[in-house]
XYZ file of C-alpha atoms in Angstrom:
782
model
C 117.277 98.587 95.842
C 119.876 101.153 94.874
C 123.123 101.339 96.812
C 122.746 103.666 99.795
C 125.368 106.258 100.597
C 127.783 105.618 103.444
C 126.621 106.562 106.917
C 127.470 110.216 107.487
C 129.283 111.022 110.718
C 126.954 112.331 113.399
C 128.387 115.868 113.200
C 127.041 116.164 109.650
C 123.624 114.862 110.555
C 120.883 117.520 110.830
C 119.501 116.123 114.072
C 122.803 115.839 115.968
C 122.492 117.128 119.528
C 118.700 117.442 119.343
C 115.960 115.440 121.055
C 112.375 114.694 120.006
C 109.547 113.362 122.164
C 106.577 111.650 120.537
C 103.204 111.098 122.186
C 99.734 109.917 121.191
C 96.813 111.654 122.843
C 93.013 111.518 122.889
C 91.096 108.696 121.225
C 93.216 105.996 119.611
C 93.261 105.481 115.837
C 94.694 102.709 113.672
C 97.924 103.875 112.038
C 99.208 105.810 115.055
C 101.863 103.121 115.553
C 103.094 103.569 111.980
C 103.516 107.297 112.673
C 105.355 106.660 115.965
C 107.629 104.111 114.243
C 108.472 106.578 111.466
C 109.243 109.402 113.922
C 111.553 107.138 115.929
C 113.420 105.650 112.976
C 113.777 108.811 110.916
C 114.764 110.758 114.023
C 117.458 108.224 114.939
C 118.714 108.057 111.333
C 119.143 111.863 111.342
C 121.121 111.770 114.589
C 118.488 112.846 117.134
C 117.587 111.201 120.399
C 113.929 110.155 120.297
C 111.793 109.602 123.396
C 108.489 107.797 123.814
C 105.985 109.554 126.053
C 103.692 106.826 127.401
C 100.035 107.574 128.225
C 99.849 110.859 126.310
C 99.946 114.180 128.186
C 99.486 112.336 131.483
C 102.879 110.696 130.908
C 104.366 114.094 130.066
C 103.109 115.494 133.393
C 104.031 112.432 135.490
C 107.477 111.977 133.898
C 109.703 109.231 135.323
C 109.378 105.910 133.505
C 106.684 107.400 131.249
C 109.360 109.207 129.210
C 111.786 106.646 127.809
C 114.396 106.818 125.097
C 113.376 104.776 122.060
C 115.682 102.473 120.121
C 115.480 101.205 116.542
C 114.362 97.753 117.701
C 111.762 99.123 120.138
C 109.439 99.947 117.207
C 109.984 96.667 115.375
C 106.794 94.680 114.557
C 104.456 97.510 115.616
C 103.481 98.662 112.099
C 100.613 96.172 111.792
C 99.232 96.723 115.294
C 96.011 98.676 115.836
C 95.539 101.291 118.558
C 98.653 102.912 120.002
C 101.405 100.852 121.618
C 102.713 103.781 123.700
C 99.270 104.370 125.173
C 96.895 107.305 125.194
C 94.898 108.949 127.974
C 92.616 111.893 128.570
C 94.537 114.239 130.870
C 92.974 116.826 133.165
C 96.334 117.705 134.775
C 97.747 119.101 131.526
C 94.809 121.510 131.292
C 96.162 123.282 134.403
C 99.228 125.537 134.463
C 100.636 123.465 137.330
C 100.444 120.347 135.152
C 102.124 122.104 132.237
C 104.902 123.307 134.587
C 105.647 119.700 135.537
C 105.590 118.665 131.855
C 107.982 121.482 130.905
C 110.412 120.486 133.668
C 110.329 116.842 132.553
C 111.231 117.856 129.000
C 113.930 120.374 129.954
C 115.653 117.872 132.276
C 116.023 115.504 129.298
C 117.060 118.190 126.831
C 113.897 117.717 124.741
C 112.886 120.818 122.765
C 110.913 119.137 119.986
C 107.490 117.635 120.577
C 105.532 115.534 118.085
C 101.871 115.168 119.059
C 99.595 112.625 117.356
C 95.949 113.213 118.268
C 92.777 115.163 117.551
C 92.113 118.910 117.601
C 91.886 119.020 121.417
C 95.308 117.394 121.803
C 96.853 119.707 119.204
C 95.304 122.831 120.770
C 96.821 121.756 124.092
C 100.231 121.482 122.434
C 99.931 124.989 120.988
C 98.999 126.422 124.398
C 102.035 124.641 125.880
C 104.290 126.201 123.262
C 102.855 129.693 123.714
C 103.490 129.471 127.483
C 106.937 127.880 127.177
C 108.981 131.032 127.982
C 106.886 131.889 131.039
C 106.968 128.255 132.229
C 110.777 128.240 131.978
C 111.018 131.581 133.800
C 108.856 130.231 136.643
C 110.853 126.990 136.869
C 114.103 128.961 136.950
C 112.770 131.248 139.674
C 111.657 128.318 141.869
C 114.873 126.353 141.240
C 113.141 123.667 139.194
C 115.750 124.041 136.436
C 119.191 125.649 136.157
C 120.020 128.774 134.134
C 122.043 126.607 131.736
C 119.087 124.260 131.204
C 116.788 127.219 130.585
C 119.194 128.637 128.018
C 119.622 125.368 126.084
C 115.835 124.823 126.035
C 114.849 128.410 125.214
C 112.122 127.487 122.730
C 109.867 124.513 122.021
C 109.015 123.243 118.546
C 105.629 121.583 118.043
C 104.477 119.518 115.074
C 101.126 117.745 115.038
C 99.757 114.778 113.144
C 96.031 114.214 113.191
C 94.970 110.806 114.445
C 91.187 110.537 114.405
C 88.860 107.973 112.841
C 86.174 110.660 112.323
C 88.208 112.634 109.737
C 86.906 115.733 111.499
C 90.000 117.952 111.245
C 89.905 120.682 108.608
C 92.950 121.098 106.393
C 93.651 117.435 105.675
C 91.894 115.125 103.208
C 92.348 112.122 105.490
C 93.296 111.787 109.132
C 95.226 108.771 110.418
C 92.730 106.005 111.228
C 89.837 107.067 108.981
C 90.544 104.585 106.190
C 90.903 101.689 108.662
C 87.616 102.645 110.346
C 85.940 102.575 106.912
C 87.379 99.075 106.376
C 85.804 97.888 109.650
C 82.469 99.500 108.773
C 82.385 98.034 105.251
C 83.189 94.532 106.527
C 80.127 94.773 108.764
C 77.904 96.390 106.105
C 78.821 93.618 103.634
C 78.013 90.971 106.250
C 74.708 92.650 107.115
C 73.791 92.975 103.419
C 73.749 89.189 102.987
C 71.508 88.556 105.982
C 69.209 91.496 105.083
C 68.716 90.135 101.551
C 67.863 86.709 102.924
C 64.992 88.111 104.985
C 63.967 91.229 103.019
C 65.015 93.475 105.882
C 65.761 97.135 106.412
C 68.906 97.861 108.397
C 69.698 101.110 110.176
C 73.421 101.367 110.931
C 74.817 103.932 113.325
C 78.476 104.839 112.741
C 80.781 107.110 114.732
C 80.922 110.836 114.034
C 79.534 113.050 116.777
C 80.348 116.278 114.939
C 81.457 114.980 111.543
C 79.525 112.904 109.027
C 82.507 111.754 106.946
C 82.360 108.065 107.953
C 78.600 107.937 107.402
C 78.826 109.752 104.047
C 81.608 107.632 102.553
C 80.001 104.441 103.894
C 76.738 105.336 102.171
C 78.574 105.923 98.861
C 80.579 102.720 99.261
C 77.566 100.505 99.946
C 74.956 102.299 97.844
C 72.800 103.127 100.880
C 69.251 104.387 100.397
C 69.750 107.278 102.787
C 72.375 108.879 105.020
C 71.948 111.254 107.978
C 74.924 113.530 108.726
C 75.211 116.484 111.144
C 76.564 118.912 108.482
C 73.476 118.679 106.274
C 70.278 117.776 108.120
C 67.345 116.590 105.988
C 64.439 118.874 105.003
C 61.429 119.073 107.340
C 59.391 116.518 105.352
C 62.203 113.959 105.410
C 60.013 111.238 106.917
C 57.721 111.201 103.849
C 60.674 111.399 101.467
C 62.517 108.530 103.199
C 59.477 106.226 103.186
C 58.849 107.012 99.517
C 62.472 106.163 98.699
C 62.389 102.836 100.572
C 59.119 101.851 98.869
C 60.540 102.687 95.409
C 63.635 100.550 96.084
C 61.519 97.566 97.149
C 59.199 97.927 94.148
C 62.312 97.983 91.940
C 63.092 94.441 93.068
C 65.583 95.118 95.882
C 65.305 92.801 98.880
C 66.994 95.139 101.330
C 67.245 98.743 102.435
C 70.242 100.266 104.144
C 70.124 103.545 106.047
C 73.356 104.968 107.494
C 73.196 107.410 110.399
C 76.070 109.339 112.012
C 75.849 109.345 115.816
C 75.600 113.161 115.759
C 72.777 113.321 113.174
C 70.251 116.126 113.716
C 67.248 117.661 111.993
C 67.024 121.287 110.779
C 65.987 122.418 114.253
C 68.941 120.793 116.014
C 66.908 117.867 117.392
C 68.832 114.565 117.436
C 67.831 111.853 114.936
C 68.669 108.457 116.436
C 68.815 105.042 114.799
C 65.820 103.985 116.913
C 63.788 107.000 115.720
C 64.365 105.919 112.122
C 63.542 102.279 112.883
C 60.268 103.219 114.598
C 59.298 105.409 111.646
C 59.933 102.641 109.064
C 58.094 99.998 111.110
C 55.127 102.261 111.827
C 54.692 103.654 108.314
C 55.811 100.747 106.102
C 55.672 97.682 108.317
C 59.146 96.564 107.133
C 61.155 94.139 109.254
C 63.741 96.674 110.518
C 66.851 96.154 112.642
C 69.295 98.591 114.230
C 73.046 97.970 114.448
C 75.235 100.385 116.420
C 78.842 99.725 115.433
C 80.536 101.490 118.362
C 84.178 100.872 119.214
C 84.642 98.099 116.687
C 85.353 100.998 114.260
C 88.456 101.963 116.254
C 89.794 98.423 116.448
C 91.667 95.961 114.309
C 94.663 96.129 112.036
C 95.402 99.401 110.232
C 94.770 99.422 106.482
C 97.643 99.782 104.012
C 96.621 103.412 103.419
C 96.840 104.296 107.134
C 100.228 102.615 107.515
C 101.633 104.525 104.545
C 99.931 107.751 105.648
C 101.287 107.392 109.195
C 104.784 106.630 107.875
C 104.784 109.569 105.441
C 103.422 111.966 108.047
C 105.996 110.757 110.592
C 108.871 111.473 108.196
C 107.482 114.907 107.342
C 106.928 115.711 111.050
C 110.593 115.019 111.903
C 111.764 117.173 108.974
C 109.438 120.001 110.103
C 110.732 119.784 113.697
C 114.385 119.853 112.677
C 113.801 122.796 110.334
C 111.810 124.693 112.979
C 112.951 128.040 114.402
C 111.597 130.155 117.287
C 109.572 132.075 114.673
C 108.011 129.046 112.969
C 104.370 128.626 114.007
C 103.325 125.229 115.358
C 102.298 123.257 112.297
C 100.256 120.206 111.488
C 101.399 117.769 108.815
C 98.503 116.816 106.592
C 97.534 115.164 103.314
C 96.166 116.975 100.278
C 95.489 114.655 97.320
C 98.612 112.524 97.513
C 100.890 115.297 98.735
C 102.184 115.955 102.232
C 101.597 119.581 103.235
C 102.323 121.636 106.345
C 99.606 123.904 107.674
C 99.589 126.311 110.641
C 98.098 124.277 113.466
C 95.855 126.949 114.920
C 94.430 127.937 111.517
C 93.269 124.339 111.074
C 91.896 124.197 114.624
C 90.027 127.477 114.019
C 88.409 126.246 110.780
C 87.460 122.983 112.536
C 85.778 125.039 115.291
C 84.114 127.227 112.636
C 82.341 124.118 111.283
C 80.815 123.414 114.711
C 79.817 127.081 115.094
C 78.185 127.073 111.644
C 76.204 123.917 112.543
C 75.143 125.352 115.916
C 73.913 128.503 114.155
C 72.050 126.518 111.495
C 74.378 127.664 108.660
C 74.604 124.187 107.162
C 75.740 125.267 103.678
C 78.700 127.038 105.292
C 79.466 123.949 107.382
C 79.661 121.823 104.214
C 81.957 124.351 102.508
C 84.244 124.556 105.538
C 84.656 120.757 105.497
C 86.558 121.183 102.204
C 86.226 120.153 98.561
C 86.658 116.395 99.132
C 83.707 116.315 101.562
C 81.599 118.496 99.232
C 82.321 116.283 96.227
C 81.286 113.186 98.194
C 78.072 114.926 99.298
C 77.215 116.075 95.751
C 77.670 112.549 94.342
C 75.608 111.049 97.174
C 72.754 113.512 96.552
C 72.743 112.689 92.839
C 72.706 108.924 93.402
C 70.329 108.771 96.364
C 67.950 111.697 95.959
C 67.468 112.239 92.223
C 65.637 109.858 89.929
C 65.786 109.653 86.097
C 63.705 112.424 84.487
C 60.643 111.567 82.358
C 62.067 113.588 79.453
C 65.013 111.922 77.716
C 68.132 113.633 76.379
C 68.040 111.654 73.139
C 71.657 110.542 73.682
C 72.961 107.005 74.166
C 76.050 106.229 76.257
C 77.826 102.871 76.373
C 79.993 101.659 79.263
C 82.517 98.808 79.129
C 85.406 97.168 81.003
C 88.728 96.502 79.259
C 91.843 94.650 80.447
C 92.172 92.519 83.580
C 89.491 92.635 86.298
C 90.057 95.112 89.140
C 88.042 95.499 92.346
C 85.966 98.677 92.118
C 85.147 98.355 88.403
C 81.546 97.443 89.269
C 81.171 100.494 91.524
C 82.336 102.681 88.611
C 79.886 100.978 86.208
C 76.979 101.388 88.665
C 77.720 105.074 89.157
C 78.154 105.644 85.387
C 74.857 103.925 84.572
C 72.817 105.682 87.266
C 74.272 109.165 86.695
C 73.770 108.626 82.939
C 70.097 107.807 83.543
C 69.765 110.889 85.777
C 71.047 112.963 82.828
C 68.238 111.425 80.765
C 70.512 109.256 78.596
C 69.816 105.746 77.335
C 72.524 103.577 78.900
C 74.091 100.521 77.278
C 76.350 97.897 78.835
C 79.011 96.309 76.605
C 80.085 92.812 77.642
C 83.634 91.429 77.184
C 85.428 94.628 76.223
C 86.278 95.656 72.643
C 85.629 92.111 71.440
C 82.082 92.287 72.814
C 81.607 95.695 71.186
C 82.635 94.175 67.831
C 80.332 91.166 68.274
C 77.369 93.323 69.285
C 77.294 91.982 72.871
C 75.476 95.125 73.963
C 72.338 95.474 76.087
C 70.357 98.328 77.523
C 70.943 98.568 81.253
C 68.560 100.118 83.786
C 68.681 101.585 87.278
C 67.817 98.404 89.166
C 70.132 96.139 87.179
C 73.208 97.734 88.802
C 71.775 97.730 92.361
C 74.179 96.163 94.871
C 77.169 96.330 92.512
C 79.383 98.596 94.645
C 80.566 95.803 96.928
C 81.233 93.216 94.211
C 84.794 92.382 93.134
C 85.854 91.506 89.594
C 83.874 92.711 86.569
C 80.153 92.003 86.182
C 80.274 93.113 82.529
C 83.148 90.774 81.738
C 86.481 92.096 80.527
C 89.101 91.115 77.943
C 92.543 92.369 76.964
C 91.737 92.342 73.208
C 92.555 95.595 71.364
C 90.094 97.064 68.828
C 92.266 97.665 65.724
C 91.357 94.429 63.931
C 87.641 94.989 64.648
C 87.160 98.568 63.353
C 84.610 97.504 60.750
C 82.506 95.516 63.236
C 82.842 98.117 66.041
C 81.689 100.880 63.658
C 78.670 98.769 62.695
C 77.768 98.204 66.379
C 78.121 101.923 67.211
C 75.894 102.697 64.241
C 73.224 100.062 64.922
C 72.900 100.995 68.632
C 73.219 104.758 67.925
C 76.021 105.136 70.511
C 76.934 108.802 71.058
C 79.639 108.403 73.698
C 81.791 105.647 75.188
C 83.058 105.318 78.769
C 85.860 102.757 79.052
C 86.829 101.512 82.522
C 90.097 99.587 82.469
C 93.870 99.401 82.578
C 96.659 99.903 80.068
C 94.686 98.091 77.320
C 91.866 100.619 77.767
C 94.409 103.412 77.176
C 96.013 101.727 74.146
C 92.658 100.622 72.717
C 91.290 104.159 72.936
C 94.353 105.513 71.140
C 93.650 102.954 68.389
C 90.008 104.093 68.187
C 91.257 107.654 67.724
C 93.496 106.517 64.858
C 90.509 104.776 63.292
C 88.509 108.034 63.256
C 90.236 109.055 59.997
C 88.677 106.100 58.166
C 85.524 105.325 60.153
C 83.151 108.212 60.870
C 81.271 106.139 63.484
C 84.388 106.239 65.718
C 84.119 110.061 65.894
C 82.331 110.017 69.238
C 83.606 111.310 72.613
C 85.621 108.753 74.634
C 86.414 108.825 78.334
C 88.754 106.412 80.106
C 88.522 105.678 83.826
C 91.778 103.950 84.908
C 91.118 100.633 86.669
C 93.968 98.175 87.186
C 95.741 96.645 90.177
C 99.098 97.565 88.594
C 98.450 101.334 88.811
C 100.393 101.761 85.562
C 98.011 103.931 83.515
C 99.552 107.303 82.545
C 97.689 110.433 83.626
C 96.536 109.210 87.030
C 98.315 108.865 90.362
C 95.828 106.155 91.359
C 93.839 103.524 89.473
C 90.686 101.798 90.701
C 91.656 98.384 92.103
C 95.201 99.227 93.213
C 94.152 99.976 96.807
C 92.336 96.624 97.120
C 95.360 94.761 95.721
C 97.673 96.658 98.068
C 95.577 95.723 101.104
C 95.514 92.081 99.985
C 99.329 92.033 99.733
C 99.756 93.845 103.061
C 97.378 91.497 104.921
C 99.083 88.489 103.348
C 102.534 89.781 104.365
C 101.263 90.218 107.949
C 100.048 86.623 107.992
C 103.225 85.288 106.434
C 105.382 87.142 108.989
C 103.117 85.946 111.809
C 103.463 82.340 110.608
C 107.081 82.457 111.752
C 106.265 83.630 115.279
C 108.105 81.498 117.782
C 110.514 80.031 115.202
C 114.110 81.037 114.616
C 115.030 84.033 112.470
C 113.358 83.941 109.067
C 113.317 86.045 105.877
C 110.383 85.962 103.447
C 110.806 86.656 99.720
C 107.453 87.652 98.214
C 106.641 88.282 94.551
C 103.959 90.837 93.736
C 102.036 91.631 90.542
C 102.250 94.871 88.576
C 103.881 94.003 85.252
C 106.844 96.391 84.954
C 105.281 98.865 87.398
C 106.746 98.730 90.910
C 103.875 100.555 92.622
C 102.478 97.518 94.471
C 105.910 96.273 95.582
C 106.968 99.727 96.816
C 103.743 100.616 98.623
C 103.361 97.130 100.109
C 106.985 97.480 101.230
C 106.078 100.684 103.092
C 102.889 99.174 104.532
C 104.480 95.852 105.461
C 107.791 97.162 106.815
C 109.901 95.484 104.120
C 113.702 95.413 104.201
C 113.922 95.698 100.421
C 111.578 96.061 97.432
C 113.047 95.275 94.025
C 111.400 97.067 91.105
C 112.054 97.606 87.394
C 112.091 101.430 87.653
C 115.059 101.419 90.034
C 117.915 99.470 88.500
C 119.789 97.121 90.835
C 122.915 95.013 90.348
C 124.418 91.952 91.992
C 126.402 94.324 94.241
C 123.128 95.852 95.492
C 121.729 92.380 96.164
C 124.870 91.445 98.039
C 124.708 94.627 100.105
C 121.019 94.016 100.936
C 121.817 90.467 102.101
C 124.690 91.718 104.278
C 122.453 94.463 105.696
C 119.762 91.940 106.627
C 122.357 89.571 108.094
C 123.577 92.333 110.419
C 119.999 93.184 111.396
C 119.250 89.567 112.242
C 122.102 89.583 114.768
C 120.029 92.042 116.856
C 116.639 91.338 118.452
C 114.928 91.531 115.026
C 113.657 88.090 113.983
C 111.714 88.689 110.768
C 112.808 89.929 107.377
C 110.600 90.804 104.423
C 111.819 91.255 100.844
C 109.395 92.130 98.027
C 110.063 91.629 94.332
C 107.939 93.044 91.515
C 107.242 90.275 88.958
C 109.108 91.926 86.029
C 111.769 93.867 87.917
C 114.623 91.930 86.274
C 114.538 89.011 83.845
C 117.694 87.400 85.292
C 117.361 88.141 88.996
C 114.200 86.065 89.332
C 112.298 85.354 92.537
C 113.963 81.928 92.654
C 117.406 83.489 92.143
C 116.877 86.007 94.967
C 115.457 83.278 97.218
C 118.477 81.037 96.567
C 120.905 83.929 97.115
C 119.377 84.912 100.468
C 119.115 81.231 101.518
C 122.792 80.614 100.794
C 124.122 83.803 102.381
C 121.861 83.528 105.428
C 122.970 80.015 106.437
C 123.456 79.807 110.170
C 121.812 83.198 110.739
C 118.344 82.958 109.151
C 116.403 80.660 106.875
C 114.257 81.690 103.905
C 110.760 81.103 102.556
C 109.247 82.363 99.314
C 105.688 83.144 98.185
C 104.324 84.132 94.780
C 101.027 85.887 95.528
C 99.623 85.609 91.980
C 95.998 86.273 91.078
C 94.739 86.583 94.626
C 95.857 90.227 94.245
C 93.128 90.791 91.635
C 90.345 89.229 93.674
C 88.319 90.024 96.758
C 85.744 92.650 97.626
C 86.784 96.228 96.838
C 88.087 98.424 99.645
C 86.123 101.540 100.693
C 88.667 103.672 98.786
C 88.143 101.781 95.512
C 84.341 101.795 95.868
C 84.280 105.515 96.608
C 86.907 106.374 93.960
C 85.045 104.346 91.320
C 81.733 105.974 92.249
C 83.143 109.517 92.004
C 85.032 108.783 88.763
C 81.877 107.368 87.156
C 79.832 110.434 88.124
C 82.461 112.887 86.888
C 83.014 111.064 83.577
C 79.289 111.144 82.697
C 79.097 114.889 83.396
C 82.122 115.479 81.133
C 80.988 113.233 78.278
C 77.483 114.787 78.332
C 79.056 118.199 77.810
C 81.290 116.868 75.010
C 78.351 115.244 73.166
C 76.464 118.550 73.226
C 79.598 120.370 72.065
C 80.147 117.962 69.159
C 76.500 117.760 68.115
C 75.695 119.085 64.611
C 72.161 118.841 63.202
C 71.323 115.839 65.382
C 74.597 114.008 64.582
C 77.714 113.647 66.733
C 81.070 114.365 65.141
C 84.062 114.360 67.532
C 87.531 114.219 66.043
C 89.492 116.765 68.111
C 92.193 115.699 70.580
C 90.135 116.901 73.563
C 87.182 114.666 72.651
C 89.074 111.568 73.863
C 90.272 112.026 77.441
C 91.427 110.091 80.473
C 90.040 111.071 83.871
C 92.827 110.852 86.420
C 93.750 111.897 89.937
C 96.634 114.356 89.602
C 98.157 115.541 92.890
C 95.129 117.294 94.370
C 92.325 117.034 91.838
C 90.514 114.903 89.271
C 91.383 116.140 85.781
C 90.509 115.223 82.184
C 93.579 114.891 79.945
C 93.601 114.338 76.157
C 95.008 110.885 75.301
C 97.296 112.404 72.667
C 99.062 114.441 75.395
C 99.451 111.360 77.605
C 101.040 109.480 74.699
C 104.188 111.597 75.161
C 104.320 110.652 78.860
C 104.202 106.889 78.262
C 106.799 104.127 77.970
C 104.810 101.808 75.674
C 107.446 99.045 75.675
C 107.139 98.529 79.434
C 103.549 99.780 79.727
C 104.282 102.372 82.407
C 104.236 106.190 82.690
C 107.670 107.800 82.191
C 107.319 109.651 85.500
C 105.718 108.171 88.626
C 105.046 110.162 91.787
C 105.457 107.268 94.229
C 109.150 106.771 93.348
C 109.823 109.735 95.667
C 108.556 107.598 98.564
C 111.202 104.898 98.083
C 113.831 106.654 100.224
C 111.352 106.507 103.134
C 111.128 102.736 102.705
C 114.934 102.474 102.851
C 115.373 104.793 105.828
C 112.735 102.851 107.787
C 114.659 99.650 106.930
C 117.830 101.204 108.502
C 119.706 102.251 105.387
C 121.691 105.484 105.694
C 120.631 107.532 102.688
C 119.754 111.124 101.949
C 116.050 111.969 102.000
C 114.795 113.582 98.791
C 113.626 116.984 99.993
C 113.335 118.553 96.532
C 109.560 118.701 97.029
C 109.599 120.239 100.473
C 106.182 120.633 102.063
C 106.101 124.386 102.591
C 103.794 125.962 105.110
C 100.481 126.775 103.449
C 97.461 128.646 104.727
C 94.344 126.573 105.180
C 91.883 129.394 104.486
C 93.448 130.341 101.134
C 93.857 126.690 100.226
C 90.219 125.935 100.931
C 88.889 128.685 98.669
C 91.271 128.089 95.750
C 90.639 124.377 95.621
C 86.878 124.421 95.942
C 85.430 122.449 93.044
C 82.198 120.731 92.249
C 81.189 117.711 90.268
């Protein structure tokens, strides 16, 4: 890690003389603790006093021991804990003016004029009301002698910043709320377990998931497990849904499937507003089809357990942004909510978001379901469109006359199979003949190609690794054979799912176009690699699964030292020369240092890190975690760093080391990777279909322009197709990484949370945006 700057004196620090209170309110959500930890540590590092408010608004009203000053150590070891450590409660008192008067007095007496609220829309609306009344509350307290004139003057205005903690993902203006990803992890663990027992007995399972007013959990679950049907409140089924559902289940069984899965949100309704319960669906299936049908209601298990890596990073990033927003706030700044758009932190006016969230409910109550879907935002719409294609449309009897081939290239990555399944099924829906290529470019050269149908890819979404087989071999030496295979199978387009070899191999195929006419077909790459090192995409399929594996392993390793003396763990992660996994796992695991190739470090930096950890271990902190990317430095090896820390820590802490190795490539894909792979597959087929038509001349395909070979990547807020030739300029081919990587801007957060005094990079400040304008401009469809 780079050398941090010297600690600035408190007078220079932006938070000097200020105080922040942080509370969690409403239903708990995994990742809230990460947000609280970030607020406390960033606040302290910027010179502010930070207070915990225990038991939500109730603690704010009751005061006393419920409002306590937080210290650096008080948030140690809470990152991996589910729920909220500082407690949450529903509070009737705060709904009354009398209750808010007490809360205001409690804050003024402690000099707190900045409030960070982590909760749902009800909690955030309450905070806005509190802020709007602040002047009148102070005037009343002054009049009754509750506070002094001096106290009233120094607390003249209250700043409010919200973070949305809700497993339902029901708050408009943010792509993901804190806790949603973890809830999906819990749901998918159960769905995967149920799938095995359902297949054993040829059963139909109806699963009810949370979501009284929002179908996000149900929708993403259905995409991630390939469910036969999903019921969500935003888009009730047509009036003849019973016939349609039974027809669908029968088709699936006749296709050879041994199970049916139906997902239902707890708030599911029909077109007339009548509730559709899991038992209603079960009774229908048993009565009409006679299938052995079981109901599972997941309930509060969805709120429980350890937060996922995504929620820990999200909570940490939001916490940092919330503190910055509070310290930059003025009496004229509206209360804002910190949210996520794509992979960017944005600030939105709190009440605009609350209003749009309420508009969704109004639209549903009035039967304007199309409006409700639009108001949920583009991410929700895209998920719904892909679900409808995969679950409600079957291959047409008339064929397009085109043949698409799909293949995996490089190392296996969890989520590849979900992308293949989606590609195959969407291709068939377009009327194409679909081919599966086994063993990458080598298999393409050897003619290891077979036609693949709808049922063949059933159940693939939850499988790790690569069902098609994958190799790192590049195509250059096989041009002759590959051309012959393309010719003999009449392949009109190629979708390549893989890592850096997929990118390089496709560039080689483009070079070969000059000599081999058969290679003049449209190509689309879907990035899939645990290393997340493919240029043109902020995320690759498989990286989220690997990150969760590392994070869970780090939790277990740290826990293994519980009850022993002070201990530091040195852990080596995968990633080639790309430090994505080490950096993000460092944020998710609460690491003290993460050594990566992209950020040069010297022996002086290592020495400083050891000294820093030594000082930390003299406090109440008992665990240290240091991550090292496998190729960060050829001389400062994992063994070298382990030996250095072991030697310097003698008498203060002892060391252990772990090389995580190939376990990072294994396991079942996370909900994010399943969903990401499914959407990428659907989008790539739509694009390549258009390209084939564009390049078709007299029944033959001839594609040799730069834009006929593209990579589909997530860029900031949207999925975009980029010509490979353009991405070539953005690539460091020697080290197999993009020249610029967005996540490097998150490294200062890692260091600040590990108690280094450094400047935060605020060059990309999250300016206040307007949710209504944002929603319209970003609306897009697959």
